[in-house]
PDB file of C-alpha atoms in Angstrom:
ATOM      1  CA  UNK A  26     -10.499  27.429  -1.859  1.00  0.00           C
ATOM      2  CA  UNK A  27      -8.576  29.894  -0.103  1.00  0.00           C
ATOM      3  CA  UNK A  28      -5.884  31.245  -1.890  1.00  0.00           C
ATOM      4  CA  UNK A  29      -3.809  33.924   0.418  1.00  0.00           C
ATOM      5  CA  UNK A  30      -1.021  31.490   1.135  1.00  0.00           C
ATOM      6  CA  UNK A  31      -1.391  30.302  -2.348  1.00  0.00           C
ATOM      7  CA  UNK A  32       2.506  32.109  -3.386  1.00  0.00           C
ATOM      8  CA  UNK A  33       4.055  31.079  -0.256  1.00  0.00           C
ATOM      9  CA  UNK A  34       5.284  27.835  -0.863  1.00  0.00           C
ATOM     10  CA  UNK A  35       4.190  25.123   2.571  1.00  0.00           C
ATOM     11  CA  UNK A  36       7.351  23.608   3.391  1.00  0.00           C
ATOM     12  CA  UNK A  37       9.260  21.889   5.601  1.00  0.00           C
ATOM     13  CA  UNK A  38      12.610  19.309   5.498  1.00  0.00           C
ATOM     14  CA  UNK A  39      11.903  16.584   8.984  1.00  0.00           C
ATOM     15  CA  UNK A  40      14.164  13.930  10.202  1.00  0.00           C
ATOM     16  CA  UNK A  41      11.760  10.844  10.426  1.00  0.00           C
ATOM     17  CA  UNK A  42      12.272   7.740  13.218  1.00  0.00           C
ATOM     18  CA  UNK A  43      10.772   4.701  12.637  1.00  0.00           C
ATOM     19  CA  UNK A  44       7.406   4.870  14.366  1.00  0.00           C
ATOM     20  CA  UNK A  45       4.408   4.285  12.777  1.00  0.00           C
ATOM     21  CA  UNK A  46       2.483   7.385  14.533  1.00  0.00           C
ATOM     22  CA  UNK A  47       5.336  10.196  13.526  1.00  0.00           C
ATOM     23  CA  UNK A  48       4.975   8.388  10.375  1.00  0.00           C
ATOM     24  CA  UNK A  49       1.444   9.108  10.121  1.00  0.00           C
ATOM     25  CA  UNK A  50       0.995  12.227  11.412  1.00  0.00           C
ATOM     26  CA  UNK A  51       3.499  13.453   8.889  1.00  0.00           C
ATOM     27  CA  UNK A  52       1.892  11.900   6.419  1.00  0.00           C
ATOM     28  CA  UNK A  53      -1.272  13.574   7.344  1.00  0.00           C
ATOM     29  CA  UNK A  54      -0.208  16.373   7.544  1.00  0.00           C
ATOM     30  CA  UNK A  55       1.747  17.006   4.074  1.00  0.00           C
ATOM     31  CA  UNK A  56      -2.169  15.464   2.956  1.00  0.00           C
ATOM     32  CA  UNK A  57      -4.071  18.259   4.909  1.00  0.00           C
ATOM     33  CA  UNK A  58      -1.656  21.071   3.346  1.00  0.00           C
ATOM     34  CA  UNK A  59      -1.867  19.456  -0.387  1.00  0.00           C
ATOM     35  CA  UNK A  60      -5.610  19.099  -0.043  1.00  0.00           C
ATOM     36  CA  UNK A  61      -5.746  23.256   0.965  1.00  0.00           C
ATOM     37  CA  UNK A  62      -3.049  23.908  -2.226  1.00  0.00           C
ATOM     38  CA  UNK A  63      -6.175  22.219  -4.191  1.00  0.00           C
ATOM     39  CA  UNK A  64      -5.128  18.955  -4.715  1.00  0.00           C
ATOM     40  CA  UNK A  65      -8.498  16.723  -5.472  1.00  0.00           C
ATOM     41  CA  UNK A  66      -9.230  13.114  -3.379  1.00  0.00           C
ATOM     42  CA  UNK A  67      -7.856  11.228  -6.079  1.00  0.00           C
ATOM     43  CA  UNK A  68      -4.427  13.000  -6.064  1.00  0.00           C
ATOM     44  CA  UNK A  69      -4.765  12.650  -2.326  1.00  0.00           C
ATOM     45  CA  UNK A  70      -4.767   8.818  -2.607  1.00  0.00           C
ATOM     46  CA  UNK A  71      -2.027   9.131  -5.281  1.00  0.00           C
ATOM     47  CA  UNK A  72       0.392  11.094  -2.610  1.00  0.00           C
ATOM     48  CA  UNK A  73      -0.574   9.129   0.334  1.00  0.00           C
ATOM     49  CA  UNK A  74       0.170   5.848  -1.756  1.00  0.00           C
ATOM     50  CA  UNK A  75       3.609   7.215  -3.100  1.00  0.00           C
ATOM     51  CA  UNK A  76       4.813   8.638   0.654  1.00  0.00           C
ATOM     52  CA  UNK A  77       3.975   5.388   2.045  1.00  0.00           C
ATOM     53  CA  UNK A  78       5.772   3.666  -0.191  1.00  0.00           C
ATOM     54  CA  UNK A  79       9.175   5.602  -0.101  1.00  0.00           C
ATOM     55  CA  UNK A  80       8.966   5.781   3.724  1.00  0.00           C
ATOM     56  CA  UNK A  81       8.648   1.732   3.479  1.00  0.00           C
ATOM     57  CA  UNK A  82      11.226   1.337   0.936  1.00  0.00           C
ATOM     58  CA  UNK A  83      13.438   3.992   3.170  1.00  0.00           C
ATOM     59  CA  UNK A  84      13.339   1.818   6.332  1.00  0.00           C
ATOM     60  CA  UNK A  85      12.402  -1.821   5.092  1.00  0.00           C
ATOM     61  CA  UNK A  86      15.170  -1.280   2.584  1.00  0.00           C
ATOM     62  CA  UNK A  87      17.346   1.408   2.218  1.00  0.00           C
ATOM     63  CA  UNK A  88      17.836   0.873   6.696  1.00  0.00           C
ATOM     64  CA  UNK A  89      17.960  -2.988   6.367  1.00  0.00           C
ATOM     65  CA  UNK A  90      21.290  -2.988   8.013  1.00  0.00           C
ATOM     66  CA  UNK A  91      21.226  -0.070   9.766  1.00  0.00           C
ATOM     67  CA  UNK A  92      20.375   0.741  13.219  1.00  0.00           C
ATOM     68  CA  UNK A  93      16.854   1.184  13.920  1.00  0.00           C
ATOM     69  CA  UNK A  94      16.913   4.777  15.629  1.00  0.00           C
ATOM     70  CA  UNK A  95      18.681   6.622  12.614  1.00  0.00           C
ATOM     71  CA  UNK A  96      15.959   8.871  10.970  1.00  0.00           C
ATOM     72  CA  UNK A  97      15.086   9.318   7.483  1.00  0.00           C
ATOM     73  CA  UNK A  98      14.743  13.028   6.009  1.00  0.00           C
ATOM     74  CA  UNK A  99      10.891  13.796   4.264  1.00  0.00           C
ATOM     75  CA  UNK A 100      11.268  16.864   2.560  1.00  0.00           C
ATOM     76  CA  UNK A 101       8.208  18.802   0.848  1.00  0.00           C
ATOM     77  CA  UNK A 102       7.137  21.200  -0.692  1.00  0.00           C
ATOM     78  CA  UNK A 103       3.783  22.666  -1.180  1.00  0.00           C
ATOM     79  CA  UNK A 104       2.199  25.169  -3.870  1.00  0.00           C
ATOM     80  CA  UNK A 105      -0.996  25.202  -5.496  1.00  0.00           C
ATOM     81  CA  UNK A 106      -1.729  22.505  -7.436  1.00  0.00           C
ATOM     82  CA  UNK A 107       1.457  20.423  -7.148  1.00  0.00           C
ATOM     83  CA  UNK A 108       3.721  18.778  -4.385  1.00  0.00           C
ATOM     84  CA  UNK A 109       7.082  17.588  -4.503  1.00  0.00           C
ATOM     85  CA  UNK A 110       8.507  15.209  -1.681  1.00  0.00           C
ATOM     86  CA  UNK A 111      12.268  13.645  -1.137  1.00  0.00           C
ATOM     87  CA  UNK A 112      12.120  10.827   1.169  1.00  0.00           C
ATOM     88  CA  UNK A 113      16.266  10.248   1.929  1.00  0.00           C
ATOM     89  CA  UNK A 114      17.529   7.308   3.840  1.00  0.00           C
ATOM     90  CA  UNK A 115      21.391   6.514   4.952  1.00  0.00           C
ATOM     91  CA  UNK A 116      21.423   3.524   3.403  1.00  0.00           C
ATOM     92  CA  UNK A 117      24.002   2.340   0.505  1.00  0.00           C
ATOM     93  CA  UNK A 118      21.265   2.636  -2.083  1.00  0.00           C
ATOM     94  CA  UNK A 119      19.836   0.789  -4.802  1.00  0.00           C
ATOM     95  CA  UNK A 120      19.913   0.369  -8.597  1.00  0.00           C
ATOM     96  CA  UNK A 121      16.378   1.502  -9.433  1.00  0.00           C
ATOM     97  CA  UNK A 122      16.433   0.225 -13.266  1.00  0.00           C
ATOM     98  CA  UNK A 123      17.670  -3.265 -11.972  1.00  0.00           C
ATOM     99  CA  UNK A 124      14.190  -3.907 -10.547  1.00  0.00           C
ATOM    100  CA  UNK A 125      12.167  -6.918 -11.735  1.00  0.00           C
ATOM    101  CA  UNK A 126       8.815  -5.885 -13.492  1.00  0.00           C
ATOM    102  CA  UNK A 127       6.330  -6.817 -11.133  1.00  0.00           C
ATOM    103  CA  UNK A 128       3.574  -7.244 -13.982  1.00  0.00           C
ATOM    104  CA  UNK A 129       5.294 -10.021 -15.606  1.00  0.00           C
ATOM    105  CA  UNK A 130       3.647 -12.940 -14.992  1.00  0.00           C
ATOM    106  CA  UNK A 131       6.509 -15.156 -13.805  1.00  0.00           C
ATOM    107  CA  UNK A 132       6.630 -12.358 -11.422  1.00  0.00           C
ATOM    108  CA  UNK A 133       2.561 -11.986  -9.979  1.00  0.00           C
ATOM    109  CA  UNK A 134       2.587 -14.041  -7.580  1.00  0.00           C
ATOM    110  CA  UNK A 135       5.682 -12.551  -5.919  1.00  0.00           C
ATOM    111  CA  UNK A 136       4.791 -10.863  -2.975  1.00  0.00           C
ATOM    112  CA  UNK A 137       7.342  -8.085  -2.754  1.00  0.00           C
ATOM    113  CA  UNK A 138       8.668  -5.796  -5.685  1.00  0.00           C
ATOM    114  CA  UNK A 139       5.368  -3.446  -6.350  1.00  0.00           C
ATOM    115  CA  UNK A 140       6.394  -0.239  -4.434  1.00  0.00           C
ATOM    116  CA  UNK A 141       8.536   1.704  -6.996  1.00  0.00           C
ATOM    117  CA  UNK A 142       6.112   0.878  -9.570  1.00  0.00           C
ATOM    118  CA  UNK A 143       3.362   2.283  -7.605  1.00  0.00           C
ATOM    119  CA  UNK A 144       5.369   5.404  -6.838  1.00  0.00           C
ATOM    120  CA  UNK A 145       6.120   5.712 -10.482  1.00  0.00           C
ATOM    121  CA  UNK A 146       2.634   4.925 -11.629  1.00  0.00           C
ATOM    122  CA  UNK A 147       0.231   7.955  -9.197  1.00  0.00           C
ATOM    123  CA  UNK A 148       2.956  10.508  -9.502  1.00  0.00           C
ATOM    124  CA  UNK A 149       3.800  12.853 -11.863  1.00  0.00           C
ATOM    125  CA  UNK A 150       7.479  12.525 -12.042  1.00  0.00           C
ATOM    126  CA  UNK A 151       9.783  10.107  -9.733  1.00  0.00           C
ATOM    127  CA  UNK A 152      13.774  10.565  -9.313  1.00  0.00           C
ATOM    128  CA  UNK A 153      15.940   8.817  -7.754  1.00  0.00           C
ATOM    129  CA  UNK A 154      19.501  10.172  -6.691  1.00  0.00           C
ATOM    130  CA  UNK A 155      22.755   8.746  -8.331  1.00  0.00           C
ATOM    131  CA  UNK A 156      23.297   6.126  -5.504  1.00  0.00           C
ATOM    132  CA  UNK A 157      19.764   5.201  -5.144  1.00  0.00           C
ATOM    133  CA  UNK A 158      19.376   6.609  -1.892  1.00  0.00           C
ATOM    134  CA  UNK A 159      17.368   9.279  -2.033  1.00  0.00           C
ATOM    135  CA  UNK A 160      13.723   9.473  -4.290  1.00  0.00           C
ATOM    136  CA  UNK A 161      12.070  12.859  -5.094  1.00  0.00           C
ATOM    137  CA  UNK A 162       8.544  12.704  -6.031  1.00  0.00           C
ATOM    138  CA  UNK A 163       6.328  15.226  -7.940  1.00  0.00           C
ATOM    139  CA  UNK A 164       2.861  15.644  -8.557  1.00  0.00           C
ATOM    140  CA  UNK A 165       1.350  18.166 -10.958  1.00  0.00           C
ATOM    141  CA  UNK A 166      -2.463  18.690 -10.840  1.00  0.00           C
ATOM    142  CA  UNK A 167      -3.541  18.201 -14.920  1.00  0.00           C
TER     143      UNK A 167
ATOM    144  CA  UNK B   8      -0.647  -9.498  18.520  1.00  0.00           C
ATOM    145  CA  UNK B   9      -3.711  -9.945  20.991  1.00  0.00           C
ATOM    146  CA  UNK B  10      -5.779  -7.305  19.440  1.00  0.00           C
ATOM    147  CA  UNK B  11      -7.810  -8.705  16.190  1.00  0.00           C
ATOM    148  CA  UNK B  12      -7.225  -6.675  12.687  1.00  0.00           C
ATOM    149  CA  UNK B  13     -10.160  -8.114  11.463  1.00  0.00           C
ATOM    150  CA  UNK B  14     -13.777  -9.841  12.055  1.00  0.00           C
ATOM    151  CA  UNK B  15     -14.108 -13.641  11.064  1.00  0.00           C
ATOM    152  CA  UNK B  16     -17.315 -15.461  10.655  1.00  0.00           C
ATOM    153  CA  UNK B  17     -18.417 -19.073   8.556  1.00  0.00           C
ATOM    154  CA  UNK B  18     -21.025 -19.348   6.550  1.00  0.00           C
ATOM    155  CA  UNK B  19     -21.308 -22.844   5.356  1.00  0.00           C
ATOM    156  CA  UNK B  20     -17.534 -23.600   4.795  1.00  0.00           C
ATOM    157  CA  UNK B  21     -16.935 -19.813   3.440  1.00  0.00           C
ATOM    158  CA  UNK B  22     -14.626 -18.316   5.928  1.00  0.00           C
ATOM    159  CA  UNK B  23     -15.757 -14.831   5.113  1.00  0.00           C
ATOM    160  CA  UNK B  24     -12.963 -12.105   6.478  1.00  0.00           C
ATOM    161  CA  UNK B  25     -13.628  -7.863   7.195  1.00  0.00           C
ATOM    162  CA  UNK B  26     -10.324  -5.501   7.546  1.00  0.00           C
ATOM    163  CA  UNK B  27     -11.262  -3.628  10.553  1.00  0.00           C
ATOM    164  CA  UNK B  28      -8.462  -1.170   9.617  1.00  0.00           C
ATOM    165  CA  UNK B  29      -9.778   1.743   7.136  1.00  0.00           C
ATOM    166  CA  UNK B  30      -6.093   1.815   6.226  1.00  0.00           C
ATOM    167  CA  UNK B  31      -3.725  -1.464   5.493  1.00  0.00           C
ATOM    168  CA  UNK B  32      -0.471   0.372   5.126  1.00  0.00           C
ATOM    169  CA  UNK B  33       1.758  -0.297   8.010  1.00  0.00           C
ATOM    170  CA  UNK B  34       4.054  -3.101   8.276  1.00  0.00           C
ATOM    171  CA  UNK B  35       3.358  -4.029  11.467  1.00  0.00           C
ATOM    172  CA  UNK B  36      -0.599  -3.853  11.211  1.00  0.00           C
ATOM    173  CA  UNK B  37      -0.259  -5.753   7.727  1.00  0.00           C
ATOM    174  CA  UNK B  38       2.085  -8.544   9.786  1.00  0.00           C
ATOM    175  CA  UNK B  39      -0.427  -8.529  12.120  1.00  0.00           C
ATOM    176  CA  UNK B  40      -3.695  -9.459   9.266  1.00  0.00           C
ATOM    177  CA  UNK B  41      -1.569 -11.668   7.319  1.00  0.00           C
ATOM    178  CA  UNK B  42      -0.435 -14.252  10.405  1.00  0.00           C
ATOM    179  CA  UNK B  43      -4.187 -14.509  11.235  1.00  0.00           C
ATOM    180  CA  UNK B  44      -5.602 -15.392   8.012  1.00  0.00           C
ATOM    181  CA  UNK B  45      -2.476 -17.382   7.500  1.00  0.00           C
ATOM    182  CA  UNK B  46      -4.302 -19.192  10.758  1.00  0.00           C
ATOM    183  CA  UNK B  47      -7.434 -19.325   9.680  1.00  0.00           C
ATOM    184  CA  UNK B  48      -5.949 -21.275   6.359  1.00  0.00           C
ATOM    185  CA  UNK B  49      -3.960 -23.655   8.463  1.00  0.00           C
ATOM    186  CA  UNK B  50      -7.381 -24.946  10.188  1.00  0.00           C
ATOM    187  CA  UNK B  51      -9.174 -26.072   7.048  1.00  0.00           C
ATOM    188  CA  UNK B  52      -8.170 -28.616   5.148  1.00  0.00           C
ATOM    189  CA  UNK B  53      -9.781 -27.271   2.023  1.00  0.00           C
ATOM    190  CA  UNK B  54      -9.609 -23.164   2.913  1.00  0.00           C
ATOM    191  CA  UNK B  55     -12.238 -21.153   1.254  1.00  0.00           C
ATOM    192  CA  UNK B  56     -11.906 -17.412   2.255  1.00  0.00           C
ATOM    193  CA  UNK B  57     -13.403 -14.253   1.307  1.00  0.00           C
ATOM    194  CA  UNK B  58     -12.390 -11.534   2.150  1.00  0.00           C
ATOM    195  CA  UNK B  59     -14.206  -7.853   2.401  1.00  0.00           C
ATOM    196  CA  UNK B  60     -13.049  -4.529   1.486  1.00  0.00           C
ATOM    197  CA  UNK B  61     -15.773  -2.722   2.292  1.00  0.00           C
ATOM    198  CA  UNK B  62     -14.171  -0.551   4.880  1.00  0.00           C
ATOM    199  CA  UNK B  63     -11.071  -0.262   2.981  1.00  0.00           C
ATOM    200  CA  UNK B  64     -10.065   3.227   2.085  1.00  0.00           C
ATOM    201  CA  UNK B  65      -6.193   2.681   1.509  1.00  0.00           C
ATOM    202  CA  UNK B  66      -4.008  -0.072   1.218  1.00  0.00           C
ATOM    203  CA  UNK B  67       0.102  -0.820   0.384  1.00  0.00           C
ATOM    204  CA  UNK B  68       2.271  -3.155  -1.761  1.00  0.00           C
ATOM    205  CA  UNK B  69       3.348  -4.733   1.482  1.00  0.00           C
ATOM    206  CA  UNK B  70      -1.210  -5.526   1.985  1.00  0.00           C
ATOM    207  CA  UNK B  71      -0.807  -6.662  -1.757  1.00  0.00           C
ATOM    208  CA  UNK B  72       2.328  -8.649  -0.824  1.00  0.00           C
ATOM    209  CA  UNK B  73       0.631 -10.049   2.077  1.00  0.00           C
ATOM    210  CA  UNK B  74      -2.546 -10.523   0.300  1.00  0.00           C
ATOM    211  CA  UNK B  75      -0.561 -12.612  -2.153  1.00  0.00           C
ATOM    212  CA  UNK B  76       0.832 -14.602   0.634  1.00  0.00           C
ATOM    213  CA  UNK B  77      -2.363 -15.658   1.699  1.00  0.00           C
ATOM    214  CA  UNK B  78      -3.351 -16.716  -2.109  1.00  0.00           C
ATOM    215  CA  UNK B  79      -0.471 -18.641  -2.441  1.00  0.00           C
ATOM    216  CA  UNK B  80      -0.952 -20.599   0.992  1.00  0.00           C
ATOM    217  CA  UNK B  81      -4.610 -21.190   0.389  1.00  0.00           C
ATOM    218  CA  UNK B  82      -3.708 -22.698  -3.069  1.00  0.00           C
ATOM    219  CA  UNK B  83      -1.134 -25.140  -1.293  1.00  0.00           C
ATOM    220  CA  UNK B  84      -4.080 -26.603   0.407  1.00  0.00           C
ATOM    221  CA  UNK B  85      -6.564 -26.806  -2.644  1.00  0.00           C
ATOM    222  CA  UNK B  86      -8.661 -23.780  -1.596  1.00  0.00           C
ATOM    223  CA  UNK B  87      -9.730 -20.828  -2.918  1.00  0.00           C
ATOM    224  CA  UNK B  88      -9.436 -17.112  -1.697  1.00  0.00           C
ATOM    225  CA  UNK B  89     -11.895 -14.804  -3.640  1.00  0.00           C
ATOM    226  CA  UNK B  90     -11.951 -10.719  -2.496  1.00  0.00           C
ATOM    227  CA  UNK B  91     -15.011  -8.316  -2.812  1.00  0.00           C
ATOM    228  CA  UNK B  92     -16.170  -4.736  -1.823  1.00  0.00           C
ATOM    229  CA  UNK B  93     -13.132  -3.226  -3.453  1.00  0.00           C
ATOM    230  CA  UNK B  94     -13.208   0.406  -3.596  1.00  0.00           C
ATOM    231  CA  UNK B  95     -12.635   1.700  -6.832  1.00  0.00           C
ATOM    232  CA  UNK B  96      -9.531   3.609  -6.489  1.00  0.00           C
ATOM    233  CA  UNK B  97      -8.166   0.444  -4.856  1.00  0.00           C
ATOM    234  CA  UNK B  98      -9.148  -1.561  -7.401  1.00  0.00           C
ATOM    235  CA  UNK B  99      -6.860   0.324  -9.936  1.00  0.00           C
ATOM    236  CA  UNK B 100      -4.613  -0.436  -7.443  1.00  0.00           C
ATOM    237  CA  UNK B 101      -4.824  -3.871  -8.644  1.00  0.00           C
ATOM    238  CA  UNK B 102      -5.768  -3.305 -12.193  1.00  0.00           C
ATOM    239  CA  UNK B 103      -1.941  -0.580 -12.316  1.00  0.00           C
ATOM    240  CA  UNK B 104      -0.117  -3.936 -10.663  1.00  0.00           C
ATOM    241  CA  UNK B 105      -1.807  -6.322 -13.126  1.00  0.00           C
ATOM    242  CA  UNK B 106      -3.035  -8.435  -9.769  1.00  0.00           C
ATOM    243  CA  UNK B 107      -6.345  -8.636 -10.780  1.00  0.00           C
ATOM    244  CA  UNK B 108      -5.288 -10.948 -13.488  1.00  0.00           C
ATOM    245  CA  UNK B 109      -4.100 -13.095 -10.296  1.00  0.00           C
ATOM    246  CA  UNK B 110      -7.285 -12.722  -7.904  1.00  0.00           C
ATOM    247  CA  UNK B 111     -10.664 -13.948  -7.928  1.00  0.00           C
ATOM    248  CA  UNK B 112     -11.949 -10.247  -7.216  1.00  0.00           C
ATOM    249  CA  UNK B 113     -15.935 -10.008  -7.213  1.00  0.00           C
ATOM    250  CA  UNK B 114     -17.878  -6.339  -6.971  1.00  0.00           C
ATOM    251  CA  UNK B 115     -20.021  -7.882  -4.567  1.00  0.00           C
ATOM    252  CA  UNK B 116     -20.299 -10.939  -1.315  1.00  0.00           C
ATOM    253  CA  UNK B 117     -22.948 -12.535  -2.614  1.00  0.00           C
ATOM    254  CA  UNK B 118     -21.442 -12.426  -6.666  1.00  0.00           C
ATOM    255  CA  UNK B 119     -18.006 -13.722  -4.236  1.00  0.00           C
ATOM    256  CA  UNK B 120     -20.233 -16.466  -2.528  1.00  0.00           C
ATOM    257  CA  UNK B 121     -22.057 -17.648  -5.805  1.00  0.00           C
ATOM    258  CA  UNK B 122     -19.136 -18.536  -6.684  1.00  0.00           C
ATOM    259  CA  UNK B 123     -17.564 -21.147  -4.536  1.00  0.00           C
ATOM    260  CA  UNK B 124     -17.753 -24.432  -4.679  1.00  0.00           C
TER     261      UNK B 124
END
C-alpha cells in the first residue's frame, strides 16, 4: 500500500444532479480513493451501500418536492483507514428517530423504510443535522 | 424500458429469473426489474419464481423494496418466490434487515428447485 499521500487528507465537497452516471462515477471514485487509504472489500461494500443510500434518500426524499435540476452536495474526506461523507439535500428535512423499525415484523413486508438502517448498520458513526437535512457518515477501519 | 434487466427461462412451471445487472442500486434500473417480474407474475395463475443472484455483487433497499414487491404479488396469486446464489455479503444484507426471516432464500438452484411444489 502506498503511503506518500497517506497525511494529506483526499478531499473534495461536489454539487451532485440527479443522474445516475455523475452519481456513479462519484461514487466510484470516493471507492477507488478509500480502497488506496486501505480500506478492505468489505468496508468497500459497507461505503458503497451507505453513499447509495443517502444519495437515494437525498433525491427520492429529501427533493420530493423540489425541482429536479437542484443538486445535492457529497462531501468527503479521505485518510488512511477511515472516510467520512456528508450527503446534503435542500429539502425541509426529516425526523430521523421518528422512523418505523423496519425489523419489526408488522413492518417486513413493507417495501420502503430500510435505508437509514442500512446506513446506520455498515458505518461507523451516522449524524444527521438538526433539521434532518443533511447526514454525515463515518467509517473507521477496526 | 425495451432493454431486458434480466434473463427468463421455464423449467417445468419454475419461472427461474438471472439479474443481468452486477449492481441493483439505481432507481430507475430497479423500476425497470421489478415491472418485468411483476409481468412475468401476472401471466401465471399460480407464479412460481426463482430468482438468481449469482451475478449479484451489490444491491439497495429500494432492490429489497422491490424484491418485496414481487413477494407480496406472487403471494396474492398463491405462488411462491424462492431466491438463491446470494453472495455472502449480500446475504447479511438480508440477515442486518431481518428479511431473511421473510424469504424463501436457498444457497443453491437446485436446493431452490427441490423445493417447489
Amino acid at each position: 500500500m502506498g503511503d506518500t499521500n497517506a497525511s494529506i487528507p483526499n478531499s473534495d465537497k461536489v454539487e451532485l444532479l440527479n443522474d445516475r452516471a455523475a452519481i456513479t462515477e462519484l461514487i466510484e471514485h470516493i471507492l477507488a480513493l478509500a480502497a488506496d487509504a486501505g480500506l478492505k472489500d468489505a468496508a468497500i461494500f459497507a461505503i458503497r451501500l451507505a453513499i447509495e443510500e443517502a444519495i437515494t434518500n437525498a433525491f427520492v426524499h429529501g427533493h420530493e418536492n423540489l425541482s429536479s435540476d437542484l443538486p445535492i452536495v457529497v462531501e468527503y474526506q479521505i485518510t488512511k483507514g477511515e472516510i467520512q461523507i456528508t450527503v446534503e439535500d435542500q429539502g425541509p428535512g426529516f425526523v430521523p428517530e421518528k422512523l418505523p423499525d423496519p425489523t419489526l415484523i408488522e413492518n417486513l413486508s413493507k417495501p420502503f423504510g430500510r435505508g437509514v438502517m442500512l446506513m446506520k448498520a455498515y458505518m461507523t458513526e451516522v449524524l444527521y443535522n438538526s433539521q434532518g437535512n443533511r447526514v454525515t457518515m463515518r467509517y473507521l477501519a477496526s | 424500458m425495451s432493454d431486458s434487466r434480466l434473463r427468463v427461462s421455464k423449467i417445468d412451471e419454475i419461472t427461474q429469473v438471472e439479474f443481468i445487472d452486477r449492481n441493483i442500486l439505481d432507481e430507475a434500473n430497479i423500476q425497470a426489474i421489478s415491472d418485468e417480474i411483476s409481468g412475468l407474475i401476472e401471466t401465471e395463475s399460480t407464479p412460481q419464481i426463482l430468482i438468481n443472484f449469482a451475478n449479484v455483487d451489490h444491491l439497495s433497499s429500494a432492490a429489497l423494496g422491490a424484491l418485496i414487491t414481487i413477494n407480496n404479488k406472487t403471494k396474492e396469486k398463491g405462488g411462491t418466490l424462492r431466491l438463491a446464489n446470494i453472495d455472502p455479503q449480500i446475504y447479511e444484507v438480508f440477515v442486518i434487515t431481518r428479511l431473511n426471516k421473510l424469504f424463501n432464500i436457498h444457497e443453491t438452484l437446485n436446493e431452490a428447485m427441490e423445493q417447489f411444489n
